[in-house]
Amino acid sequence: MSPQVISVKDFVDILNETLGFAYPQVTIEGEVSSFKVNQGKWVFFDLKDQEATLGCFMPVYQLKVPLEDGMKVRVTGTPRLTKWGKFSFTVKLVELAGEGELRRAFELLKQRLGDEGLFDPERKRPLPEFPQTIGLIASRQSAAYADFMKILNGRWSGVRVVLADVQVQGAPAPDQIVAALDYFNQIASPPDILVLVRGGGSLEDLQAFNTEAVARAVASSRTPIIVGVGHEVDESLADFAADRRAATPTDAARIVVPDRDEVAQRVTHATRMIEQAISRELGDADRRLQRFLSITERFLALPAERLNRLEAQVRRDMQLLSERTELRVGNLQRVLASFDPAANLRRGYAIVTNAGKVLKTVQGTKSGDTLVIQLADGKLSSRVNDG
């Protein structure tokens, strides 16, 4: 019986089907060599160890980390035989292996993005002093989120926080963070400020914040953004790209809103200064008036024509003085009104007290308590059914 004869293409297809069945996905660790990008679309490199070399191929858009020869990496993909009879490994994912390689990739990407001007101080924008809405990007289950909200509510109440609950570690994290940034920047009524936070960890744990995609998304945000990642000594590319770096998530909360006690002191001081300024203006006006009256009295004996001219001049000067004083006092009153806490009540906020104490959380109530709700035009009473 003669053996079955098949074409070269059929043989290659059979081998690829066999490889696909036996090894649908493999993760291999080795050192990168002969790295190159072809036509800006395809990435080719060899993966080697001391005893063997494996040719690798992948589309450039799938490469999420900077590579260069000598780096130790883990690649995940599928082995294949090309139509030219060359064995190749089609890569779907490249991960850096080890803290040293992560640091090396971090410095490479930092240098490249820095050369583009992505971290230039001139790009940084001022933050709003009294934000009404904050877009928060964090993991709802994380300690970073809890710490941020605790400090925020302790410093300033009445701020609306819109949370984008994302993963902050692992392969899906960069795409989720980028999607959250895109969402906040594209909605019809964007927040006044964005805050991106995560707790501490190793360089590998923080890798999502050192990816090119996240760094570029932070830098391109139309809304001013604060990034607080890790501990005070930790640095990320997202930190460098942000308008303001916070040392920790709690530091981000201290930066994003003022302290109510400090603001109260500022309002008191501003009120005192305005009152003193008004008093000085009125005193100066009175002295000028007395001087004009004294001059008028000295010239009462002058001929009627000169007296009429003098009287007209005095009236013009008095009118000008009155207008300037009224304008100055009006400006000072508007400045004072901008610090008026009652303005928040007129915008729809409320102050809730229980037994004379301002409530910050529901933890300060119990069933049967009577709450007093201060609105812009009066007060309401309410009884707590479930404390």
mmCIF file of C-alpha atoms in Angstrom:
data_model
loop_
_atom_site.group_PDB
_atom_site.id
_atom_site.type_symbol
_atom_site.label_atom_id
_atom_site.label_comp_id
_atom_site.label_asym_id
_atom_site.label_seq_id
_atom_site.Cartn_x
_atom_site.Cartn_y
_atom_site.Cartn_z
ATOM 1 C CA MET A 1 0.000 0.000 0.000
ATOM 2 C CA SER A 2 1.502 3.326 -1.099
ATOM 3 C CA PRO A 3 1.817 6.097 1.492
ATOM 4 C CA GLN A 4 -0.624 9.050 1.451
ATOM 5 C CA VAL A 5 0.835 12.058 -0.299
ATOM 6 C CA ILE A 6 -0.207 15.565 0.836
ATOM 7 C CA SER A 7 0.754 19.085 -0.219
ATOM 8 C CA VAL A 8 3.213 21.248 1.691
ATOM 9 C CA LYS A 9 0.409 23.662 2.659
ATOM 10 C CA ASP A 10 -1.719 20.813 3.994
ATOM 11 C CA PHE A 11 1.222 19.524 6.017
ATOM 12 C CA VAL A 12 1.824 23.001 7.523
ATOM 13 C CA ASP A 13 -1.892 23.301 8.331
ATOM 14 C CA ILE A 14 -1.897 19.870 10.005
ATOM 15 C CA LEU A 15 1.124 20.789 12.112
ATOM 16 C CA ASN A 16 -0.494 24.109 13.163
ATOM 17 C CA GLU A 17 -3.741 22.341 14.093
ATOM 18 C CA THR A 18 -1.730 19.877 16.163
ATOM 19 C CA LEU A 19 0.229 22.667 17.859
ATOM 20 C CA GLY A 20 -2.964 24.619 18.501
ATOM 21 C CA PHE A 21 -4.595 21.588 20.097
ATOM 22 C CA ALA A 22 -1.576 20.631 22.190
ATOM 23 C CA TYR A 23 -0.500 24.171 23.151
ATOM 24 C CA PRO A 24 -3.423 26.604 22.693
ATOM 25 C CA GLN A 25 -1.605 29.108 24.907
ATOM 26 C CA VAL A 26 1.873 28.975 26.404
ATOM 27 C CA THR A 27 3.806 31.351 28.678
ATOM 28 C CA ILE A 28 7.582 31.347 28.196
ATOM 29 C CA GLU A 29 10.282 33.253 30.076
ATOM 30 C CA GLY A 30 13.543 34.339 28.537
ATOM 31 C CA GLU A 31 15.779 37.209 27.445
ATOM 32 C CA VAL A 32 14.973 39.538 24.546
ATOM 33 C CA SER A 33 17.415 39.817 21.668
ATOM 34 C CA SER A 34 17.322 41.132 18.084
ATOM 35 C CA PHE A 35 14.360 43.369 18.920
ATOM 36 C CA LYS A 36 13.006 45.412 16.001
ATOM 37 C CA VAL A 37 9.822 47.054 14.742
ATOM 38 C CA ASN A 38 8.982 46.550 11.065
ATOM 39 C CA GLN A 39 7.025 49.242 9.170
ATOM 40 C CA GLY A 40 5.642 50.575 12.463
ATOM 41 C CA LYS A 41 3.180 47.653 12.540
ATOM 42 C CA TRP A 42 4.977 44.446 13.469
ATOM 43 C CA VAL A 43 7.310 43.561 16.322
ATOM 44 C CA PHE A 44 9.966 40.871 15.882
ATOM 45 C CA PHE A 45 12.399 39.620 18.517
ATOM 46 C CA ASP A 46 14.106 36.448 19.706
ATOM 47 C CA LEU A 47 13.513 34.954 23.127
ATOM 48 C CA LYS A 48 16.523 33.045 24.373
ATOM 49 C CA ASP A 49 18.146 31.332 27.307
ATOM 50 C CA GLN A 50 21.532 29.648 27.627
ATOM 51 C CA GLU A 51 20.545 26.645 25.502
ATOM 52 C CA ALA A 52 17.937 27.716 22.904
ATOM 53 C CA THR A 53 16.443 30.609 20.896
ATOM 54 C CA LEU A 54 12.806 31.138 19.879
ATOM 55 C CA GLY A 55 11.671 33.608 17.204
ATOM 56 C CA CYS A 56 8.690 35.750 18.300
ATOM 57 C CA PHE A 57 6.243 37.945 16.435
ATOM 58 C CA MET A 58 3.362 40.245 17.464
ATOM 59 C CA PRO A 59 1.401 43.296 16.231
ATOM 60 C CA VAL A 60 2.910 46.517 17.599
ATOM 61 C CA TYR A 61 -0.411 47.687 19.088
ATOM 62 C CA GLN A 62 -0.405 44.703 21.473
ATOM 63 C CA LEU A 63 2.958 45.640 22.967
ATOM 64 C CA LYS A 64 2.140 47.541 26.174
ATOM 65 C CA VAL A 65 5.642 47.786 27.702
ATOM 66 C CA PRO A 66 8.899 49.254 26.351
ATOM 67 C CA LEU A 67 11.347 46.557 25.230
ATOM 68 C CA GLU A 68 15.014 46.458 24.389
ATOM 69 C CA ASP A 69 17.603 43.761 23.999
ATOM 70 C CA GLY A 70 18.726 42.145 27.245
ATOM 71 C CA MET A 71 15.418 42.482 29.067
ATOM 72 C CA LYS A 72 14.033 39.435 30.850
ATOM 73 C CA VAL A 73 10.342 38.936 29.981
ATOM 74 C CA ARG A 74 7.465 36.485 30.088
ATOM 75 C CA VAL A 75 5.570 36.124 26.806
ATOM 76 C CA THR A 76 2.206 34.441 26.355
ATOM 77 C CA GLY A 77 1.063 33.196 22.949
ATOM 78 C CA THR A 78 0.788 30.303 20.499
ATOM 79 C CA PRO A 79 3.473 28.371 18.605
ATOM 80 C CA ARG A 80 3.056 28.253 14.810
ATOM 81 C CA LEU A 81 4.807 27.091 11.669
ATOM 82 C CA THR A 82 4.825 29.785 8.980
ATOM 83 C CA LYS A 83 4.112 29.105 5.321
ATOM 84 C CA TRP A 84 7.840 29.582 4.717
ATOM 85 C CA GLY A 85 8.587 26.642 6.995
ATOM 86 C CA LYS A 86 9.966 28.754 9.831
ATOM 87 C CA PHE A 87 8.893 28.012 13.377
ATOM 88 C CA SER A 88 7.586 31.128 15.179
ATOM 89 C CA PHE A 89 5.843 32.076 18.387
ATOM 90 C CA THR A 90 2.872 34.448 17.944
ATOM 91 C CA VAL A 91 2.834 36.629 21.054
ATOM 92 C CA LYS A 92 -0.346 38.055 22.582
ATOM 93 C CA LEU A 93 1.056 39.461 25.837
ATOM 94 C CA VAL A 94 4.479 40.594 27.050
ATOM 95 C CA GLU A 95 5.156 41.034 30.776
ATOM 96 C CA LEU A 96 8.376 42.185 32.369
ATOM 97 C CA ALA A 97 9.949 39.624 34.693
ATOM 98 C CA GLY A 98 11.424 40.953 37.904
ATOM 99 C CA GLU A 99 11.758 44.274 39.735
ATOM 100 C CA GLY A 100 14.919 45.179 37.845
ATOM 101 C CA GLU A 101 13.252 44.863 34.455
ATOM 102 C CA LEU A 102 10.242 46.890 35.637
ATOM 103 C CA ARG A 103 12.578 49.665 36.818
ATOM 104 C CA ARG A 104 14.471 49.558 33.539
ATOM 105 C CA ALA A 105 11.263 49.793 31.507
ATOM 106 C CA PHE A 106 10.031 52.582 33.795
ATOM 107 C CA GLU A 107 13.136 54.675 33.148
ATOM 108 C CA LEU A 108 12.994 54.041 29.390
ATOM 109 C CA LEU A 109 9.378 55.133 29.100
ATOM 110 C CA LYS A 110 9.897 58.053 31.483
ATOM 111 C CA GLN A 111 12.749 59.326 29.314
ATOM 112 C CA ARG A 112 10.753 58.978 26.077
ATOM 113 C CA LEU A 113 7.612 60.661 27.402
ATOM 114 C CA GLY A 114 9.697 63.355 29.087
ATOM 115 C CA ASP A 115 11.424 64.108 25.786
ATOM 116 C CA GLU A 116 7.966 64.604 24.265
ATOM 117 C CA GLY A 117 7.205 67.262 26.898
ATOM 118 C CA LEU A 118 4.522 65.209 28.616
ATOM 119 C CA PHE A 119 5.815 66.108 32.091
ATOM 120 C CA ASP A 120 6.726 69.773 31.483
ATOM 121 C CA PRO A 121 5.753 72.131 34.348
ATOM 122 C CA GLU A 122 4.301 74.564 31.788
ATOM 123 C CA ARG A 123 1.529 72.037 31.075
ATOM 124 C CA LYS A 124 0.336 71.957 34.696
ATOM 125 C CA ARG A 125 -2.953 73.745 35.358
ATOM 126 C CA PRO A 126 -4.161 75.374 38.571
ATOM 127 C CA LEU A 127 -6.707 73.405 40.622
ATOM 128 C CA PRO A 128 -10.121 74.831 41.594
ATOM 129 C CA GLU A 129 -10.076 76.079 45.192
ATOM 130 C CA PHE A 130 -13.680 75.115 46.022
ATOM 131 C CA PRO A 131 -14.728 72.193 43.765
ATOM 132 C CA GLN A 132 -18.404 71.249 43.895
ATOM 133 C CA THR A 133 -18.041 67.909 42.047
ATOM 134 C CA ILE A 134 -15.080 65.510 42.213
ATOM 135 C CA GLY A 135 -14.562 62.643 39.769
ATOM 136 C CA LEU A 136 -12.807 59.929 41.800
ATOM 137 C CA ILE A 137 -11.082 57.005 40.054
ATOM 138 C CA ALA A 138 -10.293 54.248 42.540
ATOM 139 C CA SER A 139 -11.216 50.758 43.687
ATOM 140 C CA ARG A 140 -14.286 50.935 45.904
ATOM 141 C CA GLN A 141 -12.953 48.050 48.028
ATOM 142 C CA SER A 142 -9.533 49.619 48.606
ATOM 143 C CA ALA A 143 -8.191 51.266 51.738
ATOM 144 C CA ALA A 144 -7.112 54.170 49.522
ATOM 145 C CA TYR A 145 -10.749 54.930 48.685
ATOM 146 C CA ALA A 146 -11.834 54.715 52.338
ATOM 147 C CA ASP A 147 -8.960 56.929 53.503
ATOM 148 C CA PHE A 148 -9.632 59.524 50.814
ATOM 149 C CA MET A 149 -13.344 59.792 51.657
ATOM 150 C CA LYS A 150 -12.656 59.975 55.402
ATOM 151 C CA ILE A 151 -10.228 62.889 55.061
ATOM 152 C CA LEU A 152 -12.396 64.612 52.447
ATOM 153 C CA ASN A 153 -15.542 64.569 54.593
ATOM 154 C CA GLY A 154 -13.590 65.621 57.657
ATOM 155 C CA ARG A 155 -12.191 68.708 55.924
ATOM 156 C CA TRP A 156 -15.115 69.946 53.820
ATOM 157 C CA SER A 157 -18.754 68.864 53.495
ATOM 158 C CA GLY A 158 -21.240 69.270 50.682
ATOM 159 C CA VAL A 159 -18.924 68.114 47.871
ATOM 160 C CA ARG A 160 -20.419 65.679 45.353
ATOM 161 C CA VAL A 161 -18.118 62.705 44.662
ATOM 162 C CA VAL A 162 -18.708 60.597 41.528
ATOM 163 C CA LEU A 163 -16.791 57.300 41.769
ATOM 164 C CA ALA A 164 -15.460 55.325 38.817
ATOM 165 C CA ASP A 165 -14.852 51.925 40.408
ATOM 166 C CA VAL A 166 -11.855 50.385 38.602
ATOM 167 C CA GLN A 167 -9.222 47.733 39.097
ATOM 168 C CA VAL A 168 -5.929 49.329 40.113
ATOM 169 C CA GLN A 169 -3.734 46.249 39.691
ATOM 170 C CA GLY A 170 -3.416 43.479 37.129
ATOM 171 C CA ALA A 171 -3.786 43.225 33.350
ATOM 172 C CA PRO A 172 -7.275 44.859 33.076
ATOM 173 C CA ALA A 173 -6.325 47.851 35.241
ATOM 174 C CA PRO A 174 -4.772 50.185 32.600
ATOM 175 C CA ASP A 175 -7.704 49.865 30.194
ATOM 176 C CA GLN A 176 -10.222 50.457 32.998
ATOM 177 C CA ILE A 177 -8.374 53.554 34.242
ATOM 178 C CA VAL A 178 -8.126 54.981 30.710
ATOM 179 C CA ALA A 179 -11.841 54.297 30.134
ATOM 180 C CA ALA A 180 -12.739 56.093 33.381
ATOM 181 C CA LEU A 181 -10.672 59.140 32.395
ATOM 182 C CA ASP A 182 -12.312 59.194 28.957
ATOM 183 C CA TYR A 183 -15.770 58.960 30.536
ATOM 184 C CA PHE A 184 -15.260 61.900 32.893
ATOM 185 C CA ASN A 185 -13.824 64.047 30.099
ATOM 186 C CA GLN A 186 -16.638 63.297 27.646
ATOM 187 C CA ILE A 187 -19.787 63.653 29.771
ATOM 188 C CA ALA A 188 -21.925 66.751 29.266
ATOM 189 C CA SER A 189 -21.270 68.110 32.778
ATOM 190 C CA PRO A 190 -17.742 67.029 33.727
ATOM 191 C CA PRO A 191 -16.510 67.268 37.339
ATOM 192 C CA ASP A 192 -14.582 70.314 38.495
ATOM 193 C CA ILE A 193 -11.555 68.100 39.193
ATOM 194 C CA LEU A 194 -10.453 64.456 38.798
ATOM 195 C CA VAL A 195 -8.610 62.412 41.434
ATOM 196 C CA LEU A 196 -6.838 59.099 40.727
ATOM 197 C CA VAL A 197 -5.700 57.174 43.831
ATOM 198 C CA ARG A 198 -4.255 53.812 44.846
ATOM 199 C CA GLY A 199 -2.537 52.535 47.981
ATOM 200 C CA GLY A 200 1.048 51.382 48.291
ATOM 201 C CA GLY A 201 2.683 48.274 46.864
ATOM 202 C CA SER A 202 5.665 46.975 44.948
ATOM 203 C CA LEU A 203 6.712 48.352 41.587
ATOM 204 C CA GLU A 204 4.900 45.421 39.985
ATOM 205 C CA ASP A 205 1.728 46.214 41.976
ATOM 206 C CA LEU A 206 1.846 49.818 40.709
ATOM 207 C CA GLN A 207 2.607 48.835 37.112
ATOM 208 C CA ALA A 208 -0.797 50.000 35.796
ATOM 209 C CA PHE A 209 0.153 53.602 36.661
ATOM 210 C CA ASN A 210 3.464 53.260 34.782
ATOM 211 C CA THR A 211 1.944 52.250 31.458
ATOM 212 C CA GLU A 212 2.116 54.562 28.466
ATOM 213 C CA ALA A 213 -1.654 54.439 27.948
ATOM 214 C CA VAL A 214 -2.455 55.652 31.480
ATOM 215 C CA ALA A 215 0.264 58.329 31.454
ATOM 216 C CA ARG A 216 -1.016 59.738 28.149
ATOM 217 C CA ALA A 217 -4.648 59.616 29.296
ATOM 218 C CA VAL A 218 -3.761 61.568 32.457
ATOM 219 C CA ALA A 219 -1.758 64.134 30.486
ATOM 220 C CA SER A 220 -4.533 64.645 27.913
ATOM 221 C CA SER A 221 -7.338 65.091 30.469
ATOM 222 C CA ARG A 222 -9.293 68.293 29.790
ATOM 223 C CA THR A 223 -10.253 68.405 33.472
ATOM 224 C CA PRO A 224 -7.513 69.228 36.020
ATOM 225 C CA ILE A 225 -6.333 66.048 37.733
ATOM 226 C CA ILE A 226 -4.559 64.991 40.940
ATOM 227 C CA VAL A 227 -2.810 61.604 41.158
ATOM 228 C CA GLY A 228 -2.002 60.050 44.535
ATOM 229 C CA VAL A 229 -0.461 56.590 44.135
ATOM 230 C CA GLY A 230 1.326 54.497 46.733
ATOM 231 C CA HIS A 231 3.370 55.837 49.626
ATOM 232 C CA GLU A 232 5.256 59.117 49.758
ATOM 233 C CA VAL A 233 8.442 57.585 48.305
ATOM 234 C CA ASP A 234 6.609 55.930 45.390
ATOM 235 C CA GLU A 235 6.676 57.632 41.995
ATOM 236 C CA SER A 236 4.672 56.742 38.898
ATOM 237 C CA LEU A 237 4.453 58.073 35.356
ATOM 238 C CA ALA A 238 0.847 59.031 36.084
ATOM 239 C CA ASP A 239 2.180 61.240 38.922
ATOM 240 C CA PHE A 240 4.517 63.066 36.540
ATOM 241 C CA ALA A 241 1.761 63.556 33.934
ATOM 242 C CA ALA A 242 -0.819 64.914 36.400
ATOM 243 C CA ASP A 243 -1.457 68.582 37.122
ATOM 244 C CA ARG A 244 -0.627 67.891 40.769
ATOM 245 C CA ARG A 245 1.086 64.931 42.460
ATOM 246 C CA ALA A 246 -0.156 63.881 45.884
ATOM 247 C CA ALA A 247 2.204 61.899 48.095
ATOM 248 C CA THR A 248 -0.585 59.524 49.218
ATOM 249 C CA PRO A 249 -4.368 59.124 48.740
ATOM 250 C CA THR A 250 -4.965 60.983 52.032
ATOM 251 C CA ASP A 251 -2.695 63.779 50.830
ATOM 252 C CA ALA A 252 -4.841 63.968 47.670
ATOM 253 C CA ALA A 253 -7.911 64.591 49.853
ATOM 254 C CA ARG A 254 -6.082 67.398 51.678
ATOM 255 C CA ILE A 255 -5.119 69.011 48.383
ATOM 256 C CA VAL A 256 -8.479 68.763 46.617
ATOM 257 C CA VAL A 257 -10.576 70.595 49.243
ATOM 258 C CA PRO A 258 -9.733 73.269 51.841
ATOM 259 C CA ASP A 259 -10.096 72.870 55.590
ATOM 260 C CA ARG A 260 -13.361 74.391 56.844
ATOM 261 C CA ASP A 261 -11.686 75.837 59.966
ATOM 262 C CA GLU A 262 -9.029 77.568 57.879
ATOM 263 C CA VAL A 263 -11.690 78.969 55.543
ATOM 264 C CA ALA A 264 -13.687 80.231 58.517
ATOM 265 C CA GLN A 265 -10.600 82.049 59.768
ATOM 266 C CA ARG A 266 -10.011 83.526 56.338
ATOM 267 C CA VAL A 267 -13.623 84.724 56.132
ATOM 268 C CA THR A 268 -13.343 86.319 59.583
ATOM 269 C CA HIS A 269 -10.100 88.018 58.640
ATOM 270 C CA ALA A 270 -11.508 89.199 55.286
ATOM 271 C CA THR A 271 -14.614 90.564 57.017
ATOM 272 C CA ARG A 272 -12.478 92.495 59.478
ATOM 273 C CA MET A 273 -10.301 93.907 56.692
ATOM 274 C CA ILE A 274 -13.338 94.946 54.644
ATOM 275 C CA GLU A 275 -14.925 96.625 57.629
ATOM 276 C CA GLN A 276 -11.690 98.505 58.310
ATOM 277 C CA ALA A 277 -11.414 99.501 54.644
ATOM 278 C CA ILE A 278 -14.996 100.817 54.625
ATOM 279 C CA SER A 279 -14.331 102.731 57.848
ATOM 280 C CA ARG A 280 -11.212 104.308 56.339
ATOM 281 C CA GLU A 281 -13.074 105.242 53.160
ATOM 282 C CA LEU A 282 -15.882 106.880 55.105
ATOM 283 C CA GLY A 283 -13.380 108.679 57.355
ATOM 284 C CA ASP A 284 -11.463 109.981 54.343
ATOM 285 C CA ALA A 285 -14.716 111.072 52.716
ATOM 286 C CA ASP A 286 -15.772 112.937 55.859
ATOM 287 C CA ARG A 287 -12.410 114.720 56.081
ATOM 288 C CA ARG A 288 -12.593 115.754 52.428
ATOM 289 C CA LEU A 289 -16.129 117.004 52.979
ATOM 290 C CA GLN A 290 -15.068 119.079 55.983
ATOM 291 C CA ARG A 291 -12.196 120.534 53.977
ATOM 292 C CA PHE A 292 -14.553 121.497 51.157
ATOM 293 C CA LEU A 293 -16.948 123.112 53.626
ATOM 294 C CA SER A 294 -14.105 125.063 55.212
ATOM 295 C CA ILE A 295 -12.986 126.357 51.824
ATOM 296 C CA THR A 296 -16.562 127.281 50.983
ATOM 297 C CA GLU A 297 -16.934 129.286 54.179
ATOM 298 C CA ARG A 298 -13.758 131.260 53.431
ATOM 299 C CA PHE A 299 -15.081 132.304 50.051
ATOM 300 C CA LEU A 300 -18.612 133.226 51.109
ATOM 301 C CA ALA A 301 -17.709 136.888 50.910
ATOM 302 C CA LEU A 302 -16.591 136.618 47.276
ATOM 303 C CA PRO A 303 -18.711 138.094 44.479
ATOM 304 C CA ALA A 304 -21.776 136.061 43.526
ATOM 305 C CA GLU A 305 -20.336 134.942 40.167
ATOM 306 C CA ARG A 306 -17.175 133.466 41.715
ATOM 307 C CA LEU A 307 -19.240 131.988 44.498
ATOM 308 C CA ASN A 308 -21.536 130.256 41.995
ATOM 309 C CA ARG A 309 -18.546 128.823 40.131
ATOM 310 C CA LEU A 310 -17.058 127.603 43.363
ATOM 311 C CA GLU A 311 -20.359 126.053 44.425
ATOM 312 C CA ALA A 312 -20.669 124.230 41.087
ATOM 313 C CA GLN A 313 -17.100 122.920 41.406
ATOM 314 C CA VAL A 314 -17.762 121.722 44.930
ATOM 315 C CA ARG A 315 -20.932 119.930 43.779
ATOM 316 C CA ARG A 316 -19.023 118.187 40.980
ATOM 317 C CA ASP A 317 -16.260 117.134 43.352
ATOM 318 C CA MET A 318 -18.804 115.865 45.869
ATOM 319 C CA GLN A 319 -20.646 113.909 43.160
ATOM 320 C CA LEU A 320 -17.383 112.325 41.967
ATOM 321 C CA LEU A 321 -16.399 111.488 45.542
ATOM 322 C CA SER A 322 -19.806 109.919 46.196
ATOM 323 C CA GLU A 323 -19.622 107.775 43.046
ATOM 324 C CA ARG A 324 -16.090 106.547 43.841
ATOM 325 C CA THR A 325 -16.980 105.756 47.429
ATOM 326 C CA GLU A 326 -20.157 103.906 46.376
ATOM 327 C CA LEU A 327 -18.205 101.880 43.793
ATOM 328 C CA ARG A 328 -15.483 100.958 46.308
ATOM 329 C CA VAL A 329 -17.974 99.986 48.993
ATOM 330 C CA GLY A 330 -19.931 97.903 46.451
ATOM 331 C CA ASN A 331 -16.788 96.023 45.404
ATOM 332 C CA LEU A 332 -15.881 95.324 49.001
ATOM 333 C CA GLN A 333 -19.404 94.085 49.739
ATOM 334 C CA ARG A 334 -19.261 91.708 46.737
ATOM 335 C CA VAL A 335 -15.953 90.284 47.967
ATOM 336 C CA LEU A 336 -17.508 89.751 51.387
ATOM 337 C CA ALA A 337 -20.581 88.081 49.829
ATOM 338 C CA SER A 338 -18.342 85.587 47.975
ATOM 339 C CA PHE A 339 -17.245 84.239 51.382
ATOM 340 C CA ASP A 340 -20.814 84.031 52.709
ATOM 341 C CA PRO A 341 -21.503 80.447 53.929
ATOM 342 C CA ALA A 342 -25.236 81.065 53.379
ATOM 343 C CA ALA A 343 -24.542 81.065 49.652
ATOM 344 C CA ASN A 344 -24.109 77.280 49.811
ATOM 345 C CA LEU A 345 -27.584 77.013 51.361
ATOM 346 C CA ARG A 346 -29.077 79.076 48.532
ATOM 347 C CA ARG A 347 -27.513 76.664 46.024
ATOM 348 C CA GLY A 348 -29.460 73.779 47.506
ATOM 349 C CA TYR A 349 -27.173 72.469 50.237
ATOM 350 C CA ALA A 350 -28.402 71.986 53.807
ATOM 351 C CA ILE A 351 -26.914 71.861 57.304
ATOM 352 C CA VAL A 352 -28.285 69.050 59.490
ATOM 353 C CA THR A 353 -27.892 69.164 63.268
ATOM 354 C CA ASN A 354 -28.730 66.696 66.023
ATOM 355 C CA ALA A 355 -28.981 68.121 69.535
ATOM 356 C CA GLY A 356 -27.100 71.220 68.373
ATOM 357 C CA LYS A 357 -24.209 69.293 66.739
ATOM 358 C CA VAL A 358 -23.600 69.359 62.972
ATOM 359 C CA LEU A 359 -23.988 65.889 61.444
ATOM 360 C CA LYS A 360 -21.220 64.693 59.100
ATOM 361 C CA THR A 361 -22.309 61.035 58.805
ATOM 362 C CA VAL A 362 -25.348 58.900 59.686
ATOM 363 C CA GLN A 363 -23.287 57.333 62.475
ATOM 364 C CA GLY A 364 -24.210 60.260 64.702
ATOM 365 C CA THR A 365 -27.911 59.403 64.817
ATOM 366 C CA LYS A 366 -30.167 56.816 66.368
ATOM 367 C CA SER A 367 -33.832 55.952 65.997
ATOM 368 C CA GLY A 368 -36.082 58.575 67.518
ATOM 369 C CA ASP A 369 -33.605 61.467 67.238
ATOM 370 C CA THR A 370 -35.043 64.774 66.096
ATOM 371 C CA LEU A 371 -32.966 66.419 63.363
ATOM 372 C CA VAL A 372 -33.004 70.111 62.479
ATOM 373 C CA ILE A 373 -32.459 70.847 58.778
ATOM 374 C CA GLN A 374 -31.262 74.382 57.990
ATOM 375 C CA LEU A 375 -32.225 75.528 54.482
ATOM 376 C CA ALA A 376 -31.716 78.874 52.788
ATOM 377 C CA ASP A 377 -35.118 80.253 53.855
ATOM 378 C CA GLY A 378 -35.763 78.481 57.149
ATOM 379 C CA LYS A 379 -35.533 75.323 59.185
ATOM 380 C CA LEU A 380 -37.299 71.956 59.111
ATOM 381 C CA SER A 381 -37.514 69.222 61.718
ATOM 382 C CA SER A 382 -37.296 65.504 60.964
ATOM 383 C CA ARG A 383 -37.399 62.370 63.115
ATOM 384 C CA VAL A 384 -35.039 59.427 62.511
ATOM 385 C CA ASN A 385 -36.906 56.139 62.025
ATOM 386 C CA ASP A 386 -33.838 53.907 61.728
ATOM 387 C CA GLY A 387 -30.614 55.055 63.427
#
